[in-house]
Amino acid sequence: MKEKEGTMLHEEEAIFQPGLSVDCVIFGFHDNQLKVLLLKMKAADKWALPGGFVYKEEDVEDAAVRVLQSRTGLRNIFLQQFHTFGDPARSNRKLNRALLRSVGVQADDSHWFLQRFITVGYYALVDFSGAVPQPDATSEACAWWDFQEMPALVMDHQHILQKALETLRKQLNDQPIGYNLLPEKFTMPELQRLYETILGKQLDRRNFQRKMLGYGILNRLEERKQGVAHKAPYYYSFDKEKYAVALENGLQQGW
Protein backbone atom coordinates (compact mmCIF):
# COMPACT_ATOMS: atom_id res chain seq x y z
CA MET A 1 0.00 0.00 0.00
CA LYS A 2 1.45 3.37 -0.99
CA GLU A 3 1.95 5.91 1.78
CA LYS A 4 -0.30 8.95 1.39
CA GLU A 5 2.29 11.70 1.75
CA GLY A 6 1.05 14.77 3.57
CA THR A 7 -2.17 13.15 4.77
CA MET A 8 -1.13 10.32 7.09
CA LEU A 9 -1.34 12.43 10.26
CA HIS A 10 -4.87 13.44 9.32
CA GLU A 11 -6.02 9.84 8.95
CA GLU A 12 -8.08 8.15 11.62
CA GLU A 13 -6.55 5.64 13.99
CA ALA A 14 -8.49 2.82 12.34
CA ILE A 15 -6.12 2.85 9.33
CA PHE A 16 -2.91 2.13 11.28
CA GLN A 17 -1.91 -0.58 13.73
CA PRO A 18 -2.13 1.25 17.09
CA GLY A 19 1.15 1.97 18.83
CA LEU A 20 3.40 0.42 16.18
CA SER A 21 5.93 2.08 13.89
CA VAL A 22 9.11 1.33 11.94
CA ASP A 23 12.35 3.31 11.98
CA CYS A 24 15.01 2.83 9.31
CA VAL A 25 18.74 3.42 9.57
CA ILE A 26 19.79 3.91 5.95
CA PHE A 27 23.55 3.54 5.40
CA GLY A 28 25.46 4.66 2.33
CA PHE A 29 29.17 5.04 1.51
CA HIS A 30 30.68 7.97 -0.37
CA ASP A 31 34.09 9.70 -0.49
CA ASN A 32 35.46 7.07 1.90
CA GLN A 33 32.86 8.01 4.51
CA LEU A 34 29.99 6.02 5.99
CA LYS A 35 26.80 8.04 5.50
CA VAL A 36 23.41 7.99 7.22
CA LEU A 37 20.23 9.41 5.67
CA LEU A 38 18.34 11.77 8.02
CA LEU A 39 15.24 13.96 7.99
CA LYS A 40 15.16 17.55 9.29
CA MET A 41 11.96 17.92 11.30
CA LYS A 42 9.66 20.90 10.67
CA ALA A 43 8.65 21.12 14.32
CA ALA A 44 12.07 20.84 16.01
CA ASP A 45 15.64 21.97 15.49
CA LYS A 46 16.72 18.33 15.29
CA TRP A 47 17.06 15.55 12.79
CA ALA A 48 15.44 12.13 12.75
CA LEU A 49 15.75 8.70 11.20
CA PRO A 50 13.26 7.98 8.41
CA GLY A 51 10.25 6.16 9.80
CA GLY A 52 6.58 5.50 9.36
CA PHE A 53 3.49 3.66 10.50
CA VAL A 54 2.15 0.22 9.70
CA TYR A 55 -1.23 -0.16 8.02
CA LYS A 56 -3.46 -2.72 9.70
CA GLU A 57 -3.42 -5.03 6.68
CA GLU A 58 0.29 -4.54 5.99
CA ASP A 59 3.29 -6.72 6.85
CA VAL A 60 5.74 -4.86 9.11
CA GLU A 61 8.65 -5.44 6.73
CA ASP A 62 6.54 -4.16 3.83
CA ALA A 63 6.05 -0.96 5.82
CA ALA A 64 9.83 -0.59 6.17
CA VAL A 65 10.29 -1.19 2.43
CA ARG A 66 7.66 1.46 1.71
CA VAL A 67 9.48 3.99 3.91
CA LEU A 68 12.82 3.21 2.25
CA GLN A 69 11.44 3.54 -1.25
CA SER A 70 9.70 6.82 -0.40
CA ARG A 71 12.86 8.35 1.08
CA THR A 72 15.43 7.08 -1.45
CA GLY A 73 13.57 6.24 -4.66
CA LEU A 74 15.42 2.90 -4.72
CA ARG A 75 14.09 -0.63 -5.17
CA ASN A 76 15.53 -4.02 -4.16
CA ILE A 77 17.30 -2.62 -1.10
CA PHE A 78 19.27 -4.82 1.33
CA LEU A 79 17.13 -4.64 4.47
CA GLN A 80 17.65 -6.23 7.88
CA GLN A 81 15.48 -6.07 11.00
CA PHE A 82 17.79 -5.62 13.98
CA HIS A 83 15.90 -4.67 17.17
CA THR A 84 12.57 -3.66 18.70
CA PHE A 85 12.50 -0.50 20.82
CA GLY A 86 9.79 -0.49 23.46
CA ASP A 87 10.76 1.90 26.25
CA PRO A 88 7.46 3.41 27.50
CA ALA A 89 9.15 6.82 27.69
CA ARG A 90 10.59 6.78 24.14
CA SER A 91 7.71 8.76 22.58
CA ASN A 92 7.83 12.53 22.94
CA ARG A 93 4.27 13.85 23.19
CA LYS A 94 5.38 17.51 23.04
CA LEU A 95 7.31 16.91 19.81
CA ASN A 96 4.52 14.84 18.30
CA ARG A 97 1.98 17.54 19.09
CA ALA A 98 4.22 20.07 17.34
CA LEU A 99 4.48 17.76 14.33
CA LEU A 100 0.69 17.59 14.17
CA ARG A 101 0.46 21.39 14.22
CA SER A 102 3.06 21.58 11.43
CA VAL A 103 0.60 19.81 9.10
CA GLY A 104 -2.44 21.71 10.36
CA VAL A 105 -3.81 19.21 12.88
CA GLN A 106 -5.05 20.36 16.30
CA ALA A 107 -5.50 17.35 18.58
CA ASP A 108 -6.28 16.48 22.18
CA ASP A 109 -4.41 13.88 24.24
CA SER A 110 -6.50 11.02 22.86
CA HIS A 111 -5.17 11.43 19.30
CA TRP A 112 -3.57 8.20 18.02
CA PHE A 113 -0.29 9.97 17.18
CA LEU A 114 0.15 11.11 20.80
CA GLN A 115 0.05 7.61 22.28
CA ARG A 116 2.91 5.28 23.15
CA PHE A 117 4.69 3.74 20.13
CA ILE A 118 6.79 0.59 19.95
CA THR A 119 9.08 0.78 16.93
CA VAL A 120 10.77 -1.98 14.93
CA GLY A 121 14.26 -1.04 13.76
CA TYR A 122 15.58 -1.92 10.31
CA TYR A 123 18.89 -1.05 8.76
CA ALA A 124 19.39 -0.74 5.01
CA LEU A 125 22.51 -0.67 2.85
CA VAL A 126 22.02 1.40 -0.29
CA ASP A 127 23.89 2.67 -3.32
CA PHE A 128 24.66 6.28 -2.39
CA SER A 129 24.97 7.41 -5.99
CA GLY A 130 21.56 6.00 -6.93
CA ALA A 131 19.56 7.37 -3.99
CA VAL A 132 17.42 10.51 -4.42
CA PRO A 133 16.66 11.74 -0.86
CA GLN A 134 13.07 12.92 -0.42
CA PRO A 135 11.57 14.49 2.75
CA ASP A 136 8.25 13.34 4.14
CA ALA A 137 5.21 15.35 5.22
CA THR A 138 6.62 16.32 8.63
CA SER A 139 10.16 17.21 7.52
CA GLU A 140 11.69 20.09 5.60
CA ALA A 141 14.80 18.29 4.33
CA CYS A 142 16.22 14.84 3.72
CA ALA A 143 20.01 14.60 3.49
CA TRP A 144 23.05 12.40 3.97
CA TRP A 145 25.29 12.98 6.99
CA ASP A 146 28.79 11.66 7.68
CA PHE A 147 28.51 9.14 10.49
CA GLN A 148 31.35 10.90 12.34
CA GLU A 149 29.54 14.26 12.23
CA MET A 150 25.99 13.39 13.23
CA PRO A 151 23.66 16.17 14.46
CA ALA A 152 21.39 15.93 17.51
CA LEU A 153 18.60 13.40 16.89
CA VAL A 154 15.04 13.34 18.24
CA MET A 155 13.77 10.99 20.96
CA ASP A 156 15.76 7.73 21.10
CA HIS A 157 16.98 7.85 17.51
CA GLN A 158 20.63 8.12 18.57
CA HIS A 159 20.20 4.86 20.49
CA ILE A 160 18.54 3.24 17.46
CA LEU A 161 21.42 4.38 15.25
CA GLN A 162 24.05 2.99 17.62
CA LYS A 163 22.23 -0.33 17.85
CA ALA A 164 22.12 -0.54 14.06
CA LEU A 165 25.87 0.12 13.86
CA GLU A 166 26.56 -2.57 16.46
CA THR A 167 24.56 -5.03 14.37
CA LEU A 168 26.35 -3.99 11.19
CA ARG A 169 29.73 -4.54 12.87
CA LYS A 170 28.72 -8.06 13.90
CA GLN A 171 27.53 -8.70 10.35
CA LEU A 172 31.01 -7.93 9.03
CA ASN A 173 32.14 -11.18 10.66
CA ASP A 174 29.54 -13.17 8.73
CA GLN A 175 28.77 -11.48 5.42
CA PRO A 176 30.58 -9.38 2.76
CA ILE A 177 28.75 -6.14 3.53
CA GLY A 178 30.67 -4.11 0.93
CA TYR A 179 28.62 -5.57 -1.93
CA ASN A 180 25.64 -3.41 -0.96
CA LEU A 181 27.52 -0.19 -0.20
CA LEU A 182 30.24 0.05 -2.84
CA PRO A 183 29.86 0.80 -6.55
CA GLU A 184 30.16 -2.03 -9.07
CA LYS A 185 33.94 -1.57 -9.25
CA PHE A 186 36.15 -0.38 -6.41
CA THR A 187 39.74 -0.49 -5.20
CA MET A 188 41.10 -2.50 -2.29
CA PRO A 189 41.89 0.73 -0.34
CA GLU A 190 38.26 1.82 -0.77
CA LEU A 191 37.01 -1.53 0.50
CA GLN A 192 39.39 -1.35 3.46
CA ARG A 193 38.28 2.18 4.27
CA LEU A 194 34.66 0.99 4.35
CA TYR A 195 35.50 -1.72 6.87
CA GLU A 196 37.59 0.67 8.96
CA THR A 197 34.78 3.22 9.05
CA ILE A 198 32.22 0.67 10.19
CA LEU A 199 34.54 -0.94 12.75
CA GLY A 200 35.90 2.37 14.03
CA LYS A 201 39.51 1.21 13.89
CA GLN A 202 42.43 0.93 11.50
CA LEU A 203 43.26 -2.38 9.85
CA ASP A 204 46.61 -3.63 8.62
CA ARG A 205 46.71 -3.25 4.84
CA ARG A 206 48.42 -6.56 4.05
CA ASN A 207 46.30 -8.61 6.46
CA PHE A 208 43.11 -7.00 5.15
CA GLN A 209 43.99 -7.74 1.54
CA ARG A 210 44.98 -11.31 2.38
CA LYS A 211 41.69 -11.94 4.16
CA MET A 212 39.51 -10.40 1.48
CA LEU A 213 41.24 -12.29 -1.34
CA GLY A 214 41.11 -15.46 0.75
CA TYR A 215 37.32 -15.32 0.83
CA GLY A 216 37.30 -15.89 -2.93
CA ILE A 217 34.51 -13.40 -3.53
CA LEU A 218 36.47 -10.75 -5.46
CA ASN A 219 37.45 -10.49 -9.10
CA ARG A 220 40.45 -8.30 -9.92
CA LEU A 221 39.87 -6.23 -13.03
CA GLU A 222 42.56 -5.21 -15.50
CA GLU A 223 41.67 -1.56 -15.03
CA ARG A 224 43.59 0.64 -12.56
CA LYS A 225 42.32 3.76 -10.81
CA GLN A 226 43.60 6.91 -12.49
CA GLY A 227 44.66 10.23 -11.01
CA VAL A 228 46.19 8.98 -7.76
CA ALA A 229 49.47 10.22 -6.33
CA HIS A 230 51.02 6.81 -5.67
CA LYS A 231 50.98 3.52 -7.55
CA ALA A 232 47.56 3.18 -9.15
CA PRO A 233 45.55 0.39 -7.45
CA TYR A 234 43.59 -2.17 -9.42
CA TYR A 235 39.81 -2.13 -9.48
CA TYR A 236 37.90 -5.12 -8.11
CA SER A 237 34.33 -6.34 -8.40
CA PHE A 238 32.34 -8.90 -6.42
CA ASP A 239 31.82 -12.37 -7.86
CA LYS A 240 28.03 -12.59 -7.51
CA GLU A 241 27.85 -16.40 -7.42
CA LYS A 242 30.56 -16.74 -4.78
CA TYR A 243 29.06 -13.81 -2.91
CA ALA A 244 25.73 -15.68 -2.73
CA VAL A 245 27.53 -18.71 -1.26
CA ALA A 246 29.24 -16.47 1.29
CA LEU A 247 25.85 -15.09 2.35
CA GLU A 248 24.68 -18.63 3.09
CA ASN A 249 27.83 -20.01 4.72
CA GLY A 250 29.38 -16.94 6.32
CA LEU A 251 33.01 -15.82 6.11
CA GLN A 252 34.27 -17.98 9.00
CA GLN A 253 36.67 -15.39 10.47
CA GLY A 254 36.27 -12.07 12.18
CA TRP A 255 37.90 -8.68 12.24
CSV table of C-alpha atoms in Angstrom, one decimal, residues 12-206:
chain,number,residue,atom,x,y,z
A,12,GLU,CA,-8.1,8.2,11.6
A,13,GLU,CA,-6.6,5.6,14.0
A,14,ALA,CA,-8.5,2.8,12.3
A,15,ILE,CA,-6.1,2.9,9.3
A,16,PHE,CA,-2.9,2.1,11.3
A,17,GLN,CA,-1.9,-0.6,13.7
A,18,PRO,CA,-2.1,1.2,17.1
A,19,GLY,CA,1.2,2.0,18.8
A,20,LEU,CA,3.4,0.4,16.2
A,21,SER,CA,5.9,2.1,13.9
A,22,VAL,CA,9.1,1.3,11.9
A,23,ASP,CA,12.3,3.3,12.0
A,24,CYS,CA,15.0,2.8,9.3
A,25,VAL,CA,18.7,3.4,9.6
A,26,ILE,CA,19.8,3.9,6.0
A,27,PHE,CA,23.5,3.5,5.4
A,28,GLY,CA,25.5,4.7,2.3
A,29,PHE,CA,29.2,5.0,1.5
A,30,HIS,CA,30.7,8.0,-0.4
A,31,ASP,CA,34.1,9.7,-0.5
A,32,ASN,CA,35.5,7.1,1.9
A,33,GLN,CA,32.9,8.0,4.5
A,34,LEU,CA,30.0,6.0,6.0
A,35,LYS,CA,26.8,8.0,5.5
A,36,VAL,CA,23.4,8.0,7.2
A,37,LEU,CA,20.2,9.4,5.7
A,38,LEU,CA,18.3,11.8,8.0
A,39,LEU,CA,15.2,14.0,8.0
A,40,LYS,CA,15.2,17.6,9.3
A,41,MET,CA,12.0,17.9,11.3
A,42,LYS,CA,9.7,20.9,10.7
A,43,ALA,CA,8.7,21.1,14.3
A,44,ALA,CA,12.1,20.8,16.0
A,45,ASP,CA,15.6,22.0,15.5
A,46,LYS,CA,16.7,18.3,15.3
A,47,TRP,CA,17.1,15.6,12.8
A,48,ALA,CA,15.4,12.1,12.8
A,49,LEU,CA,15.8,8.7,11.2
A,50,PRO,CA,13.3,8.0,8.4
A,51,GLY,CA,10.3,6.2,9.8
A,52,GLY,CA,6.6,5.5,9.4
A,53,PHE,CA,3.5,3.7,10.5
A,54,VAL,CA,2.2,0.2,9.7
A,55,TYR,CA,-1.2,-0.2,8.0
A,56,LYS,CA,-3.5,-2.7,9.7
A,57,GLU,CA,-3.4,-5.0,6.7
A,58,GLU,CA,0.3,-4.5,6.0
A,59,ASP,CA,3.3,-6.7,6.8
A,60,VAL,CA,5.7,-4.9,9.1
A,61,GLU,CA,8.6,-5.4,6.7
A,62,ASP,CA,6.5,-4.2,3.8
A,63,ALA,CA,6.0,-1.0,5.8
A,64,ALA,CA,9.8,-0.6,6.2
A,65,VAL,CA,10.3,-1.2,2.4
A,66,ARG,CA,7.7,1.5,1.7
A,67,VAL,CA,9.5,4.0,3.9
A,68,LEU,CA,12.8,3.2,2.2
A,69,GLN,CA,11.4,3.5,-1.3
A,70,SER,CA,9.7,6.8,-0.4
A,71,ARG,CA,12.9,8.3,1.1
A,72,THR,CA,15.4,7.1,-1.5
A,73,GLY,CA,13.6,6.2,-4.7
A,74,LEU,CA,15.4,2.9,-4.7
A,75,ARG,CA,14.1,-0.6,-5.2
A,76,ASN,CA,15.5,-4.0,-4.2
A,77,ILE,CA,17.3,-2.6,-1.1
A,78,PHE,CA,19.3,-4.8,1.3
A,79,LEU,CA,17.1,-4.6,4.5
A,80,GLN,CA,17.6,-6.2,7.9
A,81,GLN,CA,15.5,-6.1,11.0
A,82,PHE,CA,17.8,-5.6,14.0
A,83,HIS,CA,15.9,-4.7,17.2
A,84,THR,CA,12.6,-3.7,18.7
A,85,PHE,CA,12.5,-0.5,20.8
A,86,GLY,CA,9.8,-0.5,23.5
A,87,ASP,CA,10.8,1.9,26.3
A,88,PRO,CA,7.5,3.4,27.5
A,89,ALA,CA,9.2,6.8,27.7
A,90,ARG,CA,10.6,6.8,24.1
A,91,SER,CA,7.7,8.8,22.6
A,92,ASN,CA,7.8,12.5,22.9
A,93,ARG,CA,4.3,13.9,23.2
A,94,LYS,CA,5.4,17.5,23.0
A,95,LEU,CA,7.3,16.9,19.8
A,96,ASN,CA,4.5,14.8,18.3
A,97,ARG,CA,2.0,17.5,19.1
A,98,ALA,CA,4.2,20.1,17.3
A,99,LEU,CA,4.5,17.8,14.3
A,100,LEU,CA,0.7,17.6,14.2
A,101,ARG,CA,0.5,21.4,14.2
A,102,SER,CA,3.1,21.6,11.4
A,103,VAL,CA,0.6,19.8,9.1
A,104,GLY,CA,-2.4,21.7,10.4
A,105,VAL,CA,-3.8,19.2,12.9
A,106,GLN,CA,-5.0,20.4,16.3
A,107,ALA,CA,-5.5,17.4,18.6
A,108,ASP,CA,-6.3,16.5,22.2
A,109,ASP,CA,-4.4,13.9,24.2
A,110,SER,CA,-6.5,11.0,22.9
A,111,HIS,CA,-5.2,11.4,19.3
A,112,TRP,CA,-3.6,8.2,18.0
A,113,PHE,CA,-0.3,10.0,17.2
A,114,LEU,CA,0.1,11.1,20.8
A,115,GLN,CA,0.1,7.6,22.3
A,116,ARG,CA,2.9,5.3,23.1
A,117,PHE,CA,4.7,3.7,20.1
A,118,ILE,CA,6.8,0.6,20.0
A,119,THR,CA,9.1,0.8,16.9
A,120,VAL,CA,10.8,-2.0,14.9
A,121,GLY,CA,14.3,-1.0,13.8
A,122,TYR,CA,15.6,-1.9,10.3
A,123,TYR,CA,18.9,-1.1,8.8
A,124,ALA,CA,19.4,-0.7,5.0
A,125,LEU,CA,22.5,-0.7,2.9
A,126,VAL,CA,22.0,1.4,-0.3
A,127,ASP,CA,23.9,2.7,-3.3
A,128,PHE,CA,24.7,6.3,-2.4
A,129,SER,CA,25.0,7.4,-6.0
A,130,GLY,CA,21.6,6.0,-6.9
A,131,ALA,CA,19.6,7.4,-4.0
A,132,VAL,CA,17.4,10.5,-4.4
A,133,PRO,CA,16.7,11.7,-0.9
A,134,GLN,CA,13.1,12.9,-0.4
A,135,PRO,CA,11.6,14.5,2.7
A,136,ASP,CA,8.2,13.3,4.1
A,137,ALA,CA,5.2,15.3,5.2
A,138,THR,CA,6.6,16.3,8.6
A,139,SER,CA,10.2,17.2,7.5
A,140,GLU,CA,11.7,20.1,5.6
A,141,ALA,CA,14.8,18.3,4.3
A,142,CYS,CA,16.2,14.8,3.7
A,143,ALA,CA,20.0,14.6,3.5
A,144,TRP,CA,23.0,12.4,4.0
A,145,TRP,CA,25.3,13.0,7.0
A,146,ASP,CA,28.8,11.7,7.7
A,147,PHE,CA,28.5,9.1,10.5
A,148,GLN,CA,31.4,10.9,12.3
A,149,GLU,CA,29.5,14.3,12.2
A,150,MET,CA,26.0,13.4,13.2
A,151,PRO,CA,23.7,16.2,14.5
A,152,ALA,CA,21.4,15.9,17.5
A,153,LEU,CA,18.6,13.4,16.9
A,154,VAL,CA,15.0,13.3,18.2
A,155,MET,CA,13.8,11.0,21.0
A,156,ASP,CA,15.8,7.7,21.1
A,157,HIS,CA,17.0,7.9,17.5
A,158,GLN,CA,20.6,8.1,18.6
A,159,HIS,CA,20.2,4.9,20.5
A,160,ILE,CA,18.5,3.2,17.5
A,161,LEU,CA,21.4,4.4,15.3
A,162,GLN,CA,24.0,3.0,17.6
A,163,LYS,CA,22.2,-0.3,17.9
A,164,ALA,CA,22.1,-0.5,14.1
A,165,LEU,CA,25.9,0.1,13.9
A,166,GLU,CA,26.6,-2.6,16.5
A,167,THR,CA,24.6,-5.0,14.4
A,168,LEU,CA,26.4,-4.0,11.2
A,169,ARG,CA,29.7,-4.5,12.9
A,170,LYS,CA,28.7,-8.1,13.9
A,171,GLN,CA,27.5,-8.7,10.4
A,172,LEU,CA,31.0,-7.9,9.0
A,173,ASN,CA,32.1,-11.2,10.7
A,174,ASP,CA,29.5,-13.2,8.7
A,175,GLN,CA,28.8,-11.5,5.4
A,176,PRO,CA,30.6,-9.4,2.8
A,177,ILE,CA,28.8,-6.1,3.5
A,178,GLY,CA,30.7,-4.1,0.9
A,179,TYR,CA,28.6,-5.6,-1.9
A,180,ASN,CA,25.6,-3.4,-1.0
A,181,LEU,CA,27.5,-0.2,-0.2
A,182,LEU,CA,30.2,0.0,-2.8
A,183,PRO,CA,29.9,0.8,-6.6
A,184,GLU,CA,30.2,-2.0,-9.1
A,185,LYS,CA,33.9,-1.6,-9.2
A,186,PHE,CA,36.1,-0.4,-6.4
A,187,THR,CA,39.7,-0.5,-5.2
A,188,MET,CA,41.1,-2.5,-2.3
A,189,PRO,CA,41.9,0.7,-0.3
A,190,GLU,CA,38.3,1.8,-0.8
A,191,LEU,CA,37.0,-1.5,0.5
A,192,GLN,CA,39.4,-1.4,3.5
A,193,ARG,CA,38.3,2.2,4.3
A,194,LEU,CA,34.7,1.0,4.3
A,195,TYR,CA,35.5,-1.7,6.9
A,196,GLU,CA,37.6,0.7,9.0
A,197,THR,CA,34.8,3.2,9.0
A,198,ILE,CA,32.2,0.7,10.2
A,199,LEU,CA,34.5,-0.9,12.7
A,200,GLY,CA,35.9,2.4,14.0
A,201,LYS,CA,39.5,1.2,13.9
A,202,GLN,CA,42.4,0.9,11.5
A,203,LEU,CA,43.3,-2.4,9.8
A,204,ASP,CA,46.6,-3.6,8.6
A,205,ARG,CA,46.7,-3.3,4.8
A,206,ARG,CA,48.4,-6.6,4.1
